[in-house]
Coordinates of C-alpha atoms in Angstrom, one line a residue:
X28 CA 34.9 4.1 -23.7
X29 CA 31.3 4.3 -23.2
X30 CA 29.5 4.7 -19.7
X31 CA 26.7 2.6 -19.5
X32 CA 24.0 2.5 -16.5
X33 CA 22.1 -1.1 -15.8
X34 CA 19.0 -0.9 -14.2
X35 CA 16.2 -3.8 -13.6
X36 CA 13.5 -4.2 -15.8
X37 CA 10.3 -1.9 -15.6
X38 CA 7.9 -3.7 -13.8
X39 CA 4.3 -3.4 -15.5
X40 CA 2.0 -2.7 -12.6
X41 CA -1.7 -1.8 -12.6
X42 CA -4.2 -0.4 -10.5
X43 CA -7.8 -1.2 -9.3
X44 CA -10.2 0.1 -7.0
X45 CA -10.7 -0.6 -3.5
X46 CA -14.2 -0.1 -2.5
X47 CA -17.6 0.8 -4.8
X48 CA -18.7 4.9 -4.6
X49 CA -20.8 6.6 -6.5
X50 CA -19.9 10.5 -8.0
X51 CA -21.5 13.2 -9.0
X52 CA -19.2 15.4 -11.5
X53 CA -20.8 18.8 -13.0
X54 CA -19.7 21.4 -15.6
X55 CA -21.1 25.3 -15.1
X56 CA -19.1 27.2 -17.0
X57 CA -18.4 30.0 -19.8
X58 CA -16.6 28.7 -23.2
X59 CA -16.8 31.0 -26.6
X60 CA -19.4 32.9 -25.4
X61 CA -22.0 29.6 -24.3
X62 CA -22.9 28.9 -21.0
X63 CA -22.1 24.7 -20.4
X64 CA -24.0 23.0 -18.0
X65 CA -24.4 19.5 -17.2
X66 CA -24.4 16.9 -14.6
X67 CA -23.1 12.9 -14.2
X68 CA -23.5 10.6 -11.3
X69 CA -21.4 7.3 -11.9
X70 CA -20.5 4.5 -9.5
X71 CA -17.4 2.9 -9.5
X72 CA -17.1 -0.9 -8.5
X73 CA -14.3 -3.5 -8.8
X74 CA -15.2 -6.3 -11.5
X75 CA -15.8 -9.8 -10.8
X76 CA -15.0 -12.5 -13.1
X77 CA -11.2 -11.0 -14.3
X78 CA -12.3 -8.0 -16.1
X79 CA -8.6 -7.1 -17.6
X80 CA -9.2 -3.5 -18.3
X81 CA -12.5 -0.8 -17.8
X82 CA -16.0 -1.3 -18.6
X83 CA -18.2 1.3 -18.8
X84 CA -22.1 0.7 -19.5
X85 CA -25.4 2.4 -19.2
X86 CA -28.3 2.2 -16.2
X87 CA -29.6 5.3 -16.4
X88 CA -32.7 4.7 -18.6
X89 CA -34.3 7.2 -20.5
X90 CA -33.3 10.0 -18.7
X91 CA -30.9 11.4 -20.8
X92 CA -30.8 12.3 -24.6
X93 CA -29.0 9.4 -26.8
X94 CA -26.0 12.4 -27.7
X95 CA -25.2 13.4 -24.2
X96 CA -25.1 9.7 -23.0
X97 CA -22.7 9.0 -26.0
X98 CA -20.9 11.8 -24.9
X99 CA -20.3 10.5 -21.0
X100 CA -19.7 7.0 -21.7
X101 CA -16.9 7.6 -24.3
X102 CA -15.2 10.1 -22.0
X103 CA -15.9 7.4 -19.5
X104 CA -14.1 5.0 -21.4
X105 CA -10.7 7.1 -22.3
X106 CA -10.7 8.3 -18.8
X107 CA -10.4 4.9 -17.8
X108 CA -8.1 3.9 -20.2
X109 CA -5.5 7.0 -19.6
X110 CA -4.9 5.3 -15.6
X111 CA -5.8 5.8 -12.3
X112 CA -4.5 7.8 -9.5
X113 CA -0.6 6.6 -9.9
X114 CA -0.3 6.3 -13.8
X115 CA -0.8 2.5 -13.9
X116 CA -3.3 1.5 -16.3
X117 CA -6.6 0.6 -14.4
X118 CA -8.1 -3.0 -14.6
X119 CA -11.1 -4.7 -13.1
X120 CA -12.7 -1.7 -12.7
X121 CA -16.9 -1.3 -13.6
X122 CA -17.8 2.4 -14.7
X123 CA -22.0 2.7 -14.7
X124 CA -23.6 5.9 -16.0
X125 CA -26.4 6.1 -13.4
X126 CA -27.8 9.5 -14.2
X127 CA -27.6 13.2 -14.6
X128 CA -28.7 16.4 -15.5
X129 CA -28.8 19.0 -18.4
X130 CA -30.0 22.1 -19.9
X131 CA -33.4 21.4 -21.2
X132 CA -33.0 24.3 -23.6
X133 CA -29.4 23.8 -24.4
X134 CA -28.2 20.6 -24.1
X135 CA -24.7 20.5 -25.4
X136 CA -22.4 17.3 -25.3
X137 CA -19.2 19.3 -24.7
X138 CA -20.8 20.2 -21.0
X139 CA -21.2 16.5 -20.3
X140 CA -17.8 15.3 -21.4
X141 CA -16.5 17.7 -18.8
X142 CA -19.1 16.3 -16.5
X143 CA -17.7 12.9 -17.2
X144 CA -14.5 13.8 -16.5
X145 CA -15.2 15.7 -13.3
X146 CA -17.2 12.9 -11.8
X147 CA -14.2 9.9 -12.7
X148 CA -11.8 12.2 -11.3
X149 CA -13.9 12.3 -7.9
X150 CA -15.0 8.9 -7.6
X151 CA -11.6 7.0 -8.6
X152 CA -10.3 9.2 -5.3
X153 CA -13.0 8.4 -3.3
X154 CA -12.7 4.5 -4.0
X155 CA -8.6 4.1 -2.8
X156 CA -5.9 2.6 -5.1
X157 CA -5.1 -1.0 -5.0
X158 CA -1.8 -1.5 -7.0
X159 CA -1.4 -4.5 -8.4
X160 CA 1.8 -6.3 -9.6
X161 CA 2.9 -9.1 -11.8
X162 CA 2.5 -12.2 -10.4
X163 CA 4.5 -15.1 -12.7
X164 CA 4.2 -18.9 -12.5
X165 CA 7.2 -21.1 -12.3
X166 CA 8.8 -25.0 -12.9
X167 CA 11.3 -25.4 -10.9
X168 CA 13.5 -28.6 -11.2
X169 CA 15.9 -29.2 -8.9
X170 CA 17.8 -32.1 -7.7
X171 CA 16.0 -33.6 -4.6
X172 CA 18.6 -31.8 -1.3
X173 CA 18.6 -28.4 -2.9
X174 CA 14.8 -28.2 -2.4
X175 CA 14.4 -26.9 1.1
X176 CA 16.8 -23.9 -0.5
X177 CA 14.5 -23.5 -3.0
X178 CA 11.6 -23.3 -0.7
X179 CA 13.3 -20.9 1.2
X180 CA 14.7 -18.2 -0.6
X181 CA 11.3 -18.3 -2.7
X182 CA 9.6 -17.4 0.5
X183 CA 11.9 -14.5 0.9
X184 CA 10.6 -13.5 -2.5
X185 CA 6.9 -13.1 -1.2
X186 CA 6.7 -16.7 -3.4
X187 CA 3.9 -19.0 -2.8
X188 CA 4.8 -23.2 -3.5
X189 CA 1.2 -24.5 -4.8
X190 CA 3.0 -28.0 -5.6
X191 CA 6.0 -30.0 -5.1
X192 CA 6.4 -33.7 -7.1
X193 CA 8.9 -36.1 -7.7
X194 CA 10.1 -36.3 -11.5
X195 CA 12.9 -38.9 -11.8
X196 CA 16.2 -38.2 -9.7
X197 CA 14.7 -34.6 -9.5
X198 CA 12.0 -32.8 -7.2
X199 CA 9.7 -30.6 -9.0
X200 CA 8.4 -27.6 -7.3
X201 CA 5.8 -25.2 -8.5
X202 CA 5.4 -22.2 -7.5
X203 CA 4.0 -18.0 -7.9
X204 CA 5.6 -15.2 -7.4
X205 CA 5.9 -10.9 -7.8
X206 CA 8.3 -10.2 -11.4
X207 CA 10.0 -7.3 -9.0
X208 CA 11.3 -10.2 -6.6
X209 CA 12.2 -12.6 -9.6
X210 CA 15.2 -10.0 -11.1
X211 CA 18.7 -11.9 -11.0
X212 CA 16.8 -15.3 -10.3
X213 CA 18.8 -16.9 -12.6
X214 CA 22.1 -16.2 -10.7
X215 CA 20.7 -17.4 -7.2
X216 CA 19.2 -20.6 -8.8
X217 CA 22.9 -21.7 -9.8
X218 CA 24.1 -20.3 -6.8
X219 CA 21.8 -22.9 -4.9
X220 CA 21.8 -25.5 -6.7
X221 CA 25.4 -25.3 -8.0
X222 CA 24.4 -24.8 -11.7
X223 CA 22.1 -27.7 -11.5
X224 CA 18.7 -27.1 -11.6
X225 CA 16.6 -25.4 -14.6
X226 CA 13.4 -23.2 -13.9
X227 CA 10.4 -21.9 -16.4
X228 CA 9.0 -19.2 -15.6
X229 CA 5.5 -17.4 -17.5
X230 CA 3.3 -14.6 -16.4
X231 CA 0.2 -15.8 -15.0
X232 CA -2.2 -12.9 -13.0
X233 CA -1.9 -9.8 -11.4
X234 CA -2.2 -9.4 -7.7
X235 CA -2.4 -6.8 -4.8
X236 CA 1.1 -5.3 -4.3
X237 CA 2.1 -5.1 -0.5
X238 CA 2.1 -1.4 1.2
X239 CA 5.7 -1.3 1.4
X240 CA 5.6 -1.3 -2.6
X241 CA 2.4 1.4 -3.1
X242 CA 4.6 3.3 -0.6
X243 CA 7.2 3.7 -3.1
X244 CA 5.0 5.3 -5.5
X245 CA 2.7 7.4 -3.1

């Protein structure tokens, strides 16, 4: 006899930024003897245009040294990649190295890594968490009088109907809706349509997860 636990699916959410800030991170300290000191101002914005994941860039001119710019942006960029504030991967987000300071006589990358890190930390804080959830795209065909069920129990599922058409005998209806509301669909689509309509369903965007769902998490 074996005892076996079902659970749903994990959900892959992901996080983005609410507002644009700028930080200002800074290392002083000790390490083997050295003294480490350095200093990064960043802002933070959400992308436009359906940036999937981080993007971190220079606009910071010539003000610092080629090695300590190297430095922050690639700490930059696995800080972004490691997720924001919940654990969620991060998407849409811009990262923009927009200055700093440093040691004229000891400028040392290792001071402006922590930097980096320091100022990320702050400003992903600063700018609030926007989770964001799965949001899938589904056919559904369904003989024509079970559509107002279909209408309505995909309304209780936070759905949205973009289009409803007539396709033979059948009514057509298509629709978007959160992956955490679409577990057991299957069972309530033959449950209202008595095993008679079909449904395709295929990921399509992510979008801003209601508070009662970031409150789970927070």
């Amino acid at each position: 006899r074996l005892d076996v636990r079902v659970h749903n699916p994990r959900v892959s959410y992901r996080e983005t930024i609410k507002r644009s800030v700028e930080s200002v991170g800074q290392c002083h300290r000790t390490m083997g003897g050295q003294n480490l000191c350095g200093e990064v101002s960043i802002r933070l914005e959400p992308c436009e245009g359906g940036a999937k994941s981080v993007v971190v860039v220079p606009d910071c001119g010539d003000a610092l040294p080629p090695e300590l710019l190297a430095a922050a942006l690639e700490t930059l960029q696995q800080q972004g990649e490691g997720g924001g504030l919940l654990g969620f991967p991060l998407m849409n987000v811009r990262i923009t190295v927009i200055g700093g300071n440093f040691d004229q006589t000891n400028p040392n990358p290792i001071a402006f890594r922590m930097a980096a890190a320091d100022a990320f930390n702050k400003g992903l804080r600063e700018a609030g968490i926007v989770l964001l959830e799965p949001i899938m795209r589904l056919e559904i065909t369904t003989p024509e009088e079970h559509l107002g069920d279909f209408v309505a129990d995909l309304q209780k599922r936070r759905g949205i109907i973009t289009r409803t058409h007539g396709r033979g005998k059948n009514a057509v209806l298509d629709a978007m809706a959160p992956l955490s509301e679409l577990f057991g669909y299957s069972s309530a689509m033959r449950g209202l349509s008595q095993g008679r309509a079909t449904c395709t369903m295929e990921p399509s965007t992510y979008g801003p997860a209601p508070e009662s769902v970031l409150d789970g998490f927070v």
